[in-house]
mmCIF file with all atom_site columns, C-alpha atoms and ligand atoms in Angstrom:
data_model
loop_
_atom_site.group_PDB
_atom_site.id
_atom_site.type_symbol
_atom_site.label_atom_id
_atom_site.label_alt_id
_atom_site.label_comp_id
_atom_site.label_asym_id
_atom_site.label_entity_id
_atom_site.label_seq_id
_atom_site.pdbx_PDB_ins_code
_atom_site.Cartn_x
_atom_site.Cartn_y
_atom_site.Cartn_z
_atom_site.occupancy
_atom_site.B_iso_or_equiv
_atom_site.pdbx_formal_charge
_atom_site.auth_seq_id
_atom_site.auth_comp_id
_atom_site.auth_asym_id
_atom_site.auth_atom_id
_atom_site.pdbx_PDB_model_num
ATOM   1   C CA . UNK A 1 1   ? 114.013 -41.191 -23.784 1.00 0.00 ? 1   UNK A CA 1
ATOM   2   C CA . UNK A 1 2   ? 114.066 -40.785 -27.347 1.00 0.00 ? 2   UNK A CA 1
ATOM   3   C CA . UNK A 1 3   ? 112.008 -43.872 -27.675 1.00 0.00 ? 3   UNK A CA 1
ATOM   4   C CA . UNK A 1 4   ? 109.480 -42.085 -25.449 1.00 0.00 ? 4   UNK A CA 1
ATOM   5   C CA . UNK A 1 5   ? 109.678 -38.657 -27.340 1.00 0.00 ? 5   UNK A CA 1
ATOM   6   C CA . UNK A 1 6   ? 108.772 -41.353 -30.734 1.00 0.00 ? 6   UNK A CA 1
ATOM   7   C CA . UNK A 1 7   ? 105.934 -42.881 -29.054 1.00 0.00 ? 7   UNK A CA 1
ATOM   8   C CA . UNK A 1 8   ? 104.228 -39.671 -27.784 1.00 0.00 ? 8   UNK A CA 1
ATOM   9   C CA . UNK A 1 9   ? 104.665 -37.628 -31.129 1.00 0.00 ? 9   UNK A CA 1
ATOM   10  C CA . UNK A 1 10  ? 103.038 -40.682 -32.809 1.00 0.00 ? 10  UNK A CA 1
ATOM   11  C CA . UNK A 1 11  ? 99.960  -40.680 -30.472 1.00 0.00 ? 11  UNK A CA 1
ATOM   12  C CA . UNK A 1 12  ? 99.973  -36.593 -30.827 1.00 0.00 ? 12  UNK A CA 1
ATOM   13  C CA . UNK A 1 13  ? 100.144 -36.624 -34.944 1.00 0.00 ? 13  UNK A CA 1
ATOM   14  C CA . UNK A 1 14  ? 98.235  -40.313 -35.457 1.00 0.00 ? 14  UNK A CA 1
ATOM   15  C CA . UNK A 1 15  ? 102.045 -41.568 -36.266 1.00 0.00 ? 15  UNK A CA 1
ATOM   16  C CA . UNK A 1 16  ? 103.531 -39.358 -39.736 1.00 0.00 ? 16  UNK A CA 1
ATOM   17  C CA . UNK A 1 17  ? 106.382 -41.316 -40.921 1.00 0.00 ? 17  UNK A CA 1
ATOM   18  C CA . UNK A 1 18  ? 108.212 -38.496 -42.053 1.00 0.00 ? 18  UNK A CA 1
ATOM   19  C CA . UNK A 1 19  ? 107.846 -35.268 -40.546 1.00 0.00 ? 19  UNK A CA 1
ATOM   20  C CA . UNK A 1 20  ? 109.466 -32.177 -41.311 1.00 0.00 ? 20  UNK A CA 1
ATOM   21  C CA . UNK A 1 21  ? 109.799 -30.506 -37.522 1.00 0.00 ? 21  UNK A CA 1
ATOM   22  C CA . UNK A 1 22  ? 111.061 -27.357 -39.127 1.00 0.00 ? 22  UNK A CA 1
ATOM   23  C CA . UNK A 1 23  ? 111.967 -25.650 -42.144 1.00 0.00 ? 23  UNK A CA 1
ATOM   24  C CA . UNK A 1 24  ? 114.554 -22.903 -41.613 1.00 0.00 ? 24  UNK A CA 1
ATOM   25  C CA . UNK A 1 25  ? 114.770 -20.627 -44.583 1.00 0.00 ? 25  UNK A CA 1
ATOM   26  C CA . UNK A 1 26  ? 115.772 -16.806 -43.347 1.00 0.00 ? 26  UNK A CA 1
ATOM   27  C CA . UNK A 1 27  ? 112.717 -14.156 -44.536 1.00 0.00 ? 27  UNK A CA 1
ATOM   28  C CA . UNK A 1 28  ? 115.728 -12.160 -45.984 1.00 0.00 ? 28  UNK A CA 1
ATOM   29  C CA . UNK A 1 29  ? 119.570 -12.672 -46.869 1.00 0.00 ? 29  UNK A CA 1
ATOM   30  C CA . UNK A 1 30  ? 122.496 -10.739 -48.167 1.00 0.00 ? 30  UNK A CA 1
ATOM   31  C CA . UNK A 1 31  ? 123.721 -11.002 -51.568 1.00 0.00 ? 31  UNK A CA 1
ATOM   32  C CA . UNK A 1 32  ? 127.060 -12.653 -51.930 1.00 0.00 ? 32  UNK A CA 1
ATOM   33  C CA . UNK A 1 33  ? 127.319 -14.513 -48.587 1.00 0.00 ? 33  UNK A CA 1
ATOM   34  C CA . UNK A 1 34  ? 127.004 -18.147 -47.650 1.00 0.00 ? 34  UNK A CA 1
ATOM   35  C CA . UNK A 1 35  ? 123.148 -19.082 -46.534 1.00 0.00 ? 35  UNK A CA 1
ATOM   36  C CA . UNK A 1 36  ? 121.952 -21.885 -45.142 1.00 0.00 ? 36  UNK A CA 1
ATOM   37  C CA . UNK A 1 37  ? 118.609 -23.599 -45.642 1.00 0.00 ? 37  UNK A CA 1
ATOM   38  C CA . UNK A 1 38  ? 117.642 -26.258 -43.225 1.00 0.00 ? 38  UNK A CA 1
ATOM   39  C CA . UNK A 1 39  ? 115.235 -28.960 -43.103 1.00 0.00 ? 39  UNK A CA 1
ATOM   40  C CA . UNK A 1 40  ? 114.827 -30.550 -39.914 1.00 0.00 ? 40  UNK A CA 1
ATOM   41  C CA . UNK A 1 41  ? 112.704 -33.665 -39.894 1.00 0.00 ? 41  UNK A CA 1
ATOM   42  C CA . UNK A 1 42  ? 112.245 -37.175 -38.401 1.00 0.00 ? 42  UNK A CA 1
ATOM   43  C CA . UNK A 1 43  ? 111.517 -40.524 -39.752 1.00 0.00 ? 43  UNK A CA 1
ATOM   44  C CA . UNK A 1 44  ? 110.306 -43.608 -38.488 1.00 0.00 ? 44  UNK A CA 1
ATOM   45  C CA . UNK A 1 45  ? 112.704 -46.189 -38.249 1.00 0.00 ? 45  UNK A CA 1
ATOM   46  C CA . UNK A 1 46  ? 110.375 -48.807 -40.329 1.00 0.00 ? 46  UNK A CA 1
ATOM   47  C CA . UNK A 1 47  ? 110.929 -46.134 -43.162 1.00 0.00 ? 47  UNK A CA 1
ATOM   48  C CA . UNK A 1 48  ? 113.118 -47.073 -46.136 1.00 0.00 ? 48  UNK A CA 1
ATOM   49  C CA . UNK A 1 49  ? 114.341 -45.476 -49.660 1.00 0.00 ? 49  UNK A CA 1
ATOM   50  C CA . UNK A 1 50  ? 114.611 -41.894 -48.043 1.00 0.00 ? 50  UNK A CA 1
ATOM   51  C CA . UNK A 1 51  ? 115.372 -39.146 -50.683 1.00 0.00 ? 51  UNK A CA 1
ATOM   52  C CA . UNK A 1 52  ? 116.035 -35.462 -49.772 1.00 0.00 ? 52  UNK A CA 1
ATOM   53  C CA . UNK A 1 53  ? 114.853 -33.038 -52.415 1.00 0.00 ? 53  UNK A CA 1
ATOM   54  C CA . UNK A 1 54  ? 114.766 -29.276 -52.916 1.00 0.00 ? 54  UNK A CA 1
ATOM   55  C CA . UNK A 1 55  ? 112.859 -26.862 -54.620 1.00 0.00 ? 55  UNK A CA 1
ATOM   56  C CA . UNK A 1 56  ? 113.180 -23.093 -56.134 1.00 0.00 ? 56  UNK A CA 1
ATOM   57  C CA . UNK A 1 57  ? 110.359 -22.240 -57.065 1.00 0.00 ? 57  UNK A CA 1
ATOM   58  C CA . UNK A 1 58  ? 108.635 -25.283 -58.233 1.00 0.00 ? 58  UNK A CA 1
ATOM   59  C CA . UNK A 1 59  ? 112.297 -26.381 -60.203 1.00 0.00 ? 59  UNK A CA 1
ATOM   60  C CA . UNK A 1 60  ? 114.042 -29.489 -58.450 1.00 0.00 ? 60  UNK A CA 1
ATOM   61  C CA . UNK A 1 61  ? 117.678 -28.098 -57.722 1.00 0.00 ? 61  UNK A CA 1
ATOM   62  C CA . UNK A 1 62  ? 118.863 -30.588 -55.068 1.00 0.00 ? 62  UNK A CA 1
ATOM   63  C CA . UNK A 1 63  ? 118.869 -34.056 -54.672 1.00 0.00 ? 63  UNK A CA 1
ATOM   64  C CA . UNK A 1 64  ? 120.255 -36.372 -51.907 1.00 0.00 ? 64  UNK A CA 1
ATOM   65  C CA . UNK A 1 65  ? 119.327 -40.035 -51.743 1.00 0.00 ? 65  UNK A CA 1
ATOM   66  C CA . UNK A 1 66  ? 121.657 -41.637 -48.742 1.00 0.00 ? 66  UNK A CA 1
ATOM   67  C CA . UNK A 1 67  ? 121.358 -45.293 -49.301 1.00 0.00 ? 67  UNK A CA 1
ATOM   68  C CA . UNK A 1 68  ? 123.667 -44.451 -52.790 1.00 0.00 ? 68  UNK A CA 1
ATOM   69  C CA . UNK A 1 69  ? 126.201 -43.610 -50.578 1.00 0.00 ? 69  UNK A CA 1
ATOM   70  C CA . UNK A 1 70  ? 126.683 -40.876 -53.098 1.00 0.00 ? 70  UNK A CA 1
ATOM   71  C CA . UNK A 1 71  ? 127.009 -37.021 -52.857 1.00 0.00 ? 71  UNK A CA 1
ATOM   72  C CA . UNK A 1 72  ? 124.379 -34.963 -53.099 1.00 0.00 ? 72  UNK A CA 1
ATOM   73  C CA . UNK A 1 73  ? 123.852 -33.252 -56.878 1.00 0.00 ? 73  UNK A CA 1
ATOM   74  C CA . UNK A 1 74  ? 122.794 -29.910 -57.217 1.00 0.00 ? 74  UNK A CA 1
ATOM   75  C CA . UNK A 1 75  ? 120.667 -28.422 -60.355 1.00 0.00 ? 75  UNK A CA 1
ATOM   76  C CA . UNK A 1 76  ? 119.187 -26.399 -62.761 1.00 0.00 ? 76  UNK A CA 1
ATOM   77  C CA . UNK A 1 77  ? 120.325 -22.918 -61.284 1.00 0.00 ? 77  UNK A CA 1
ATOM   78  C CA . UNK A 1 78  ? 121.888 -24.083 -57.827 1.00 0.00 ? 78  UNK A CA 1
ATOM   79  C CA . UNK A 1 79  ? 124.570 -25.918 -60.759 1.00 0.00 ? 79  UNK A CA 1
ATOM   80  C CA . UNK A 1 80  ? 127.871 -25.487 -58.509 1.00 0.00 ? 80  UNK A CA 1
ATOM   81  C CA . UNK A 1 81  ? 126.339 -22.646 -56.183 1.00 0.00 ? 81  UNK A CA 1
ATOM   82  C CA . UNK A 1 82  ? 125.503 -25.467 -53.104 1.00 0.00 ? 82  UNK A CA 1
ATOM   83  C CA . UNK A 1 83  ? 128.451 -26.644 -50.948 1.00 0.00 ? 83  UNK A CA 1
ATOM   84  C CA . UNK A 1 84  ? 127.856 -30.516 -51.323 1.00 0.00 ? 84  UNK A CA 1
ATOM   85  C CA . UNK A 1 85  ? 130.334 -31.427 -48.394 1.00 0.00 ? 85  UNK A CA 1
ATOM   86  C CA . UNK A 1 86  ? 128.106 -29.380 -45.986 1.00 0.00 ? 86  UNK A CA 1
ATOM   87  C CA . UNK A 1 87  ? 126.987 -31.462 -42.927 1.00 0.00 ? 87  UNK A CA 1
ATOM   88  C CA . UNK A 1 88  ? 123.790 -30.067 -41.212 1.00 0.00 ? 88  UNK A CA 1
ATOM   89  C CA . UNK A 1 89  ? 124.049 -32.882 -38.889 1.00 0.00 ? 89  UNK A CA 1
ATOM   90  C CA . UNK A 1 90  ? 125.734 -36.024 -37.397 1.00 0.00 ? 90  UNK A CA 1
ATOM   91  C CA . UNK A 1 91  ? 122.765 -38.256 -38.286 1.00 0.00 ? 91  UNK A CA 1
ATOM   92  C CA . UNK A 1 92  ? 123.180 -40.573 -40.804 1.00 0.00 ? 92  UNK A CA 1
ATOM   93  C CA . UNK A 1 93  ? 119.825 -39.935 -42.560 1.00 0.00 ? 93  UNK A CA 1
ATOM   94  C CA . UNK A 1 94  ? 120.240 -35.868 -42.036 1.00 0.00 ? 94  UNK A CA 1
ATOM   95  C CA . UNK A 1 95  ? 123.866 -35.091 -42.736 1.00 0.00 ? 95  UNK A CA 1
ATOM   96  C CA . UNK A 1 96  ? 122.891 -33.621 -46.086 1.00 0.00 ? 96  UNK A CA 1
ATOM   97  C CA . UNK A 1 97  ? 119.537 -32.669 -45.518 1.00 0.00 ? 97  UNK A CA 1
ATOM   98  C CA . UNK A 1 98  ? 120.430 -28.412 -45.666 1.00 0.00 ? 98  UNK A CA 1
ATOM   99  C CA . UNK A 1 99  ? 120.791 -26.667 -48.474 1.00 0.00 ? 99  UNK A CA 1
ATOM   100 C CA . UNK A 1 100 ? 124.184 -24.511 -48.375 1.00 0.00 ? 100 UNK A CA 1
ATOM   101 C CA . UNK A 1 101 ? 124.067 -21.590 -51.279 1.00 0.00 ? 101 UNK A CA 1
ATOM   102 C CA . UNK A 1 102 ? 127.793 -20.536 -51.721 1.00 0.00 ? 102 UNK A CA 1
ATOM   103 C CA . UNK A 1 103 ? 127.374 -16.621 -53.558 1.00 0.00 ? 103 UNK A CA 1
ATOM   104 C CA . UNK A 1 104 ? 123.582 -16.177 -53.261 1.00 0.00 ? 104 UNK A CA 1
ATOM   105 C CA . UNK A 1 105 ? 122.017 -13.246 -56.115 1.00 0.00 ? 105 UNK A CA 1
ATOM   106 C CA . UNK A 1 106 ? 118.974 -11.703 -55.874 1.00 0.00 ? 106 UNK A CA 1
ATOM   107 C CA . UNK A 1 107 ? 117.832 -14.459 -59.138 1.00 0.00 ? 107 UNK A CA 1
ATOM   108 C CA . UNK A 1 108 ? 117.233 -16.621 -56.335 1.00 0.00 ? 108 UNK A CA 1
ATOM   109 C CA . UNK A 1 109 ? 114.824 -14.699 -54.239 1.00 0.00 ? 109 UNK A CA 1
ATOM   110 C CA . UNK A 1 110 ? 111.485 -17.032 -54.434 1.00 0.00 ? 110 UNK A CA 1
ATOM   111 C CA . UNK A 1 111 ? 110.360 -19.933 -52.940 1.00 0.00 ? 111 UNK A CA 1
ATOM   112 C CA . UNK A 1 112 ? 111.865 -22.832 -51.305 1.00 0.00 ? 112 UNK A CA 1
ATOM   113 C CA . UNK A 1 113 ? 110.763 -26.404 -51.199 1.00 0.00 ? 113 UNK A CA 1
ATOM   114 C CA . UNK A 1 114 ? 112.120 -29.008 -48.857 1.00 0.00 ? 114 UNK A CA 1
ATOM   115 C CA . UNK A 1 115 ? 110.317 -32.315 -49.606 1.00 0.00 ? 115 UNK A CA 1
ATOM   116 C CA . UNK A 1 116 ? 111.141 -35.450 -47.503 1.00 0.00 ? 116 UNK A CA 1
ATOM   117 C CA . UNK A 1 117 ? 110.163 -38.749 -48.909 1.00 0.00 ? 117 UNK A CA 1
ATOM   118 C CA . UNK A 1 118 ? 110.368 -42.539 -48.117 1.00 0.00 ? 118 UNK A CA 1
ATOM   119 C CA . UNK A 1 119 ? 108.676 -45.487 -49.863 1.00 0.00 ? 119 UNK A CA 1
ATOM   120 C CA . UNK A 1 120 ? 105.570 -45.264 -47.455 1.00 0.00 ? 120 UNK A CA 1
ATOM   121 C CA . UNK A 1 121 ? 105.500 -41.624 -47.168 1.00 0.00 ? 121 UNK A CA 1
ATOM   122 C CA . UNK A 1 122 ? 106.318 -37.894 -47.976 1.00 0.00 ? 122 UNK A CA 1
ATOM   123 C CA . UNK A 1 123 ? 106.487 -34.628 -46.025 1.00 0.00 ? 123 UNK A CA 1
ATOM   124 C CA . UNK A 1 124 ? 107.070 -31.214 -47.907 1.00 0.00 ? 124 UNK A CA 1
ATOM   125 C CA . UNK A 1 125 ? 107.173 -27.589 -46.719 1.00 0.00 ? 125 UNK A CA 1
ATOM   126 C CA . UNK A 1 126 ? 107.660 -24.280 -48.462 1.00 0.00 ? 126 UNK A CA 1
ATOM   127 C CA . UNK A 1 127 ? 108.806 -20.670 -47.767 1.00 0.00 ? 127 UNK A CA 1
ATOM   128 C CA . UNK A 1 128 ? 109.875 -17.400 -49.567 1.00 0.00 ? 128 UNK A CA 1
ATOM   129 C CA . UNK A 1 129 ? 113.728 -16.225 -49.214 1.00 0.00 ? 129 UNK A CA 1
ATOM   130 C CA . UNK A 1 130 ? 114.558 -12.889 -50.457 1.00 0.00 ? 130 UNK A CA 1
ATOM   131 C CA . UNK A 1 131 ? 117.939 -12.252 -51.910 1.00 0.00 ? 131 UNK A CA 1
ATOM   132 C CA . UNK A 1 132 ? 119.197 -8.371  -51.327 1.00 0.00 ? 132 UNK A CA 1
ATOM   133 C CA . UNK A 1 133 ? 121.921 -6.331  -53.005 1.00 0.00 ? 133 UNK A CA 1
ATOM   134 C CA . UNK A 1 134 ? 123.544 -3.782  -49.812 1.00 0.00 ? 134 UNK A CA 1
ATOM   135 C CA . UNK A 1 135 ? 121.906 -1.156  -51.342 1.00 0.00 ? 135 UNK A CA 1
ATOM   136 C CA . UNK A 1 136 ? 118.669 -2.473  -51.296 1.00 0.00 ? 136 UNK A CA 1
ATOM   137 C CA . UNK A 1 137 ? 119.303 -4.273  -47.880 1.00 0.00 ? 137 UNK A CA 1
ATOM   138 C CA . UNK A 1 138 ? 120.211 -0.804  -46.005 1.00 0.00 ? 138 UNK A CA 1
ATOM   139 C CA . UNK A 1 139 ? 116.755 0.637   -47.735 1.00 0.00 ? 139 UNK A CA 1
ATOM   140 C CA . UNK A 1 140 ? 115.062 -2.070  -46.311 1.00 0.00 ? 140 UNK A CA 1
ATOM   141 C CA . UNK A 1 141 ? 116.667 -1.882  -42.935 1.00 0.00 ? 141 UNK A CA 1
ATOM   142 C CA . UNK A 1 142 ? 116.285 2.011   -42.647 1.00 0.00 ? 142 UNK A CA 1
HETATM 143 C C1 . LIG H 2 .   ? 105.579 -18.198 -53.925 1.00 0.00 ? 201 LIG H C1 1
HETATM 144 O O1 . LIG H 2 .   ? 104.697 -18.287 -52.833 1.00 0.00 ? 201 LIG H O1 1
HETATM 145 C C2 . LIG H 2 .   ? 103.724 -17.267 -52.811 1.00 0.00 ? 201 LIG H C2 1
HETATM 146 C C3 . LIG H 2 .   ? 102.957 -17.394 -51.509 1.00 0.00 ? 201 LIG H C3 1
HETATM 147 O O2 . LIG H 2 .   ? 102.623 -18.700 -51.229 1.00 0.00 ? 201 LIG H O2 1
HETATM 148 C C4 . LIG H 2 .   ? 102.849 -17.401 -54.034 1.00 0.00 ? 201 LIG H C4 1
HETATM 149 O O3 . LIG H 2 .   ? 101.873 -16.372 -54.057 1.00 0.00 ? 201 LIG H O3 1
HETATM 150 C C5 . LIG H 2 .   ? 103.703 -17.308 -55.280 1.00 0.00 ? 201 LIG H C5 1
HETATM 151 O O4 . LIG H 2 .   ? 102.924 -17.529 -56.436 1.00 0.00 ? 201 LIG H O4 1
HETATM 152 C C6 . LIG H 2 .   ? 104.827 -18.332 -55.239 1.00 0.00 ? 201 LIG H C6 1
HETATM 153 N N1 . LIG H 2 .   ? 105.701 -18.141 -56.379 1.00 0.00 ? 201 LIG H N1 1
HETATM 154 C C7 . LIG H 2 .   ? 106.105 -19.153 -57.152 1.00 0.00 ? 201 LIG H C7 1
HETATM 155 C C8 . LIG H 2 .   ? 106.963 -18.781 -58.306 1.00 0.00 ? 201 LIG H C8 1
HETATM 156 O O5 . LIG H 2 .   ? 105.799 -20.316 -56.948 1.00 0.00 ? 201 LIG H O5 1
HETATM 157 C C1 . LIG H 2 .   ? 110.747 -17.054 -58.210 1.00 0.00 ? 202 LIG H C1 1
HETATM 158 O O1 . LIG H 2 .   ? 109.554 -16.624 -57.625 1.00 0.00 ? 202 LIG H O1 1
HETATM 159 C C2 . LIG H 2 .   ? 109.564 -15.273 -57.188 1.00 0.00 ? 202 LIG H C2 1
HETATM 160 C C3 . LIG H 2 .   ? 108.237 -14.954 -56.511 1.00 0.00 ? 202 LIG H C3 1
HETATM 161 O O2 . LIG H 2 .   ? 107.648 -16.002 -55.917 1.00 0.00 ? 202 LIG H O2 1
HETATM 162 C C4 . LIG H 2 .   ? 109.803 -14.363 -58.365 1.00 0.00 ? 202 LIG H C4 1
HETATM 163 O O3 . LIG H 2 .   ? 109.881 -13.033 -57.915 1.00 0.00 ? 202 LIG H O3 1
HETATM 164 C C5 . LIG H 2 .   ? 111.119 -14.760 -59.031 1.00 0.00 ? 202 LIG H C5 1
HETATM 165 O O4 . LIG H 2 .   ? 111.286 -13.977 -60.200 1.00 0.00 ? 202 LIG H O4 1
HETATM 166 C C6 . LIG H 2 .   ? 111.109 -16.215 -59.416 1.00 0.00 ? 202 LIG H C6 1
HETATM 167 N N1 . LIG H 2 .   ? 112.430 -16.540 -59.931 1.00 0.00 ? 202 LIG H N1 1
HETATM 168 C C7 . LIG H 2 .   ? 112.625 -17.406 -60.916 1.00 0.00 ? 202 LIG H C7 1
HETATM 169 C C8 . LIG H 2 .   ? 114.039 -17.576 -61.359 1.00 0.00 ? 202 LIG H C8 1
HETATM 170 O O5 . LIG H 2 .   ? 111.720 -18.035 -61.420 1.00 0.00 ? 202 LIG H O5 1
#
């Protein structure tokens, strides 16, 4: 079945590699409360060297390569505000793949990258989060 789903997508889309299938960064979130960012993709099993990387606003602040068997880092200003234990998923080559923002502020309203890249080739997508204080948030609800 899956095999199938493989075969179809790569006559549909002339066979990507990597693929991200969807990027799922919420339009707006509350300040202070545990967000998720998710990057959903697919590889080809020929692929090798995968590394998970995102971006605020051009500015590399996580990093997940799984063949080092190591934990994901976190950077620049995500430093110790992304739970690295997070699991988005129970694939092997996904199970770090979200980004999971502890105590979001409104510095990180911007842009988010999530780039997906193998040796043979790279997928990246992008899309604005913005980061409210309650105050603002019931102005903008209202
Ligand atoms: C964020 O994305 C918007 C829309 O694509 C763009 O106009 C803006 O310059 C970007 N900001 C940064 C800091 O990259
Ligand atoms: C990120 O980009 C947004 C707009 O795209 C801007 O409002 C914000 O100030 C930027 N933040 C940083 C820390 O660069």
């Amino acid at each position: 079945m899956l095999y199938l789903f493989v075969q179809l997508n790569c006559i549909i889309n002339i066979c990507e590699a990597v693929k991200i299938n969807r990027l799922h960064v919420p339009d707006v979130t509350k300040h202070g409360t545990e967000v998720t960012l998710d990057c959903d993709f697919t590889l080809d099993d020929s692929e090798s060297d995968l590394v998970v990387k995102w971006y605020f606003n051009k500015s590399l602040v996580y990093q997940w390569i799984p063949s080092t068997k190591k934990r994901p880092q976190s950077l620049g200003v995500l430093k110790d505000r992304v739970n690295l234990e997070y699991q988005a998923s129970v694939d092997a080559n996904s199970i770090h793949r979200a980004l999971r923002i502890i105590r979001p502020g409104p510095d990180l309203s911007g842009n988010y990258t999530c780039s997906v890249s193998t040796l043979e080739s790279e997928d990246a997508k992008t899309k604005g989060m913005v980061v409210l204080v309650l105050k603002t948030l019931v102005r903008h609800l209202s």
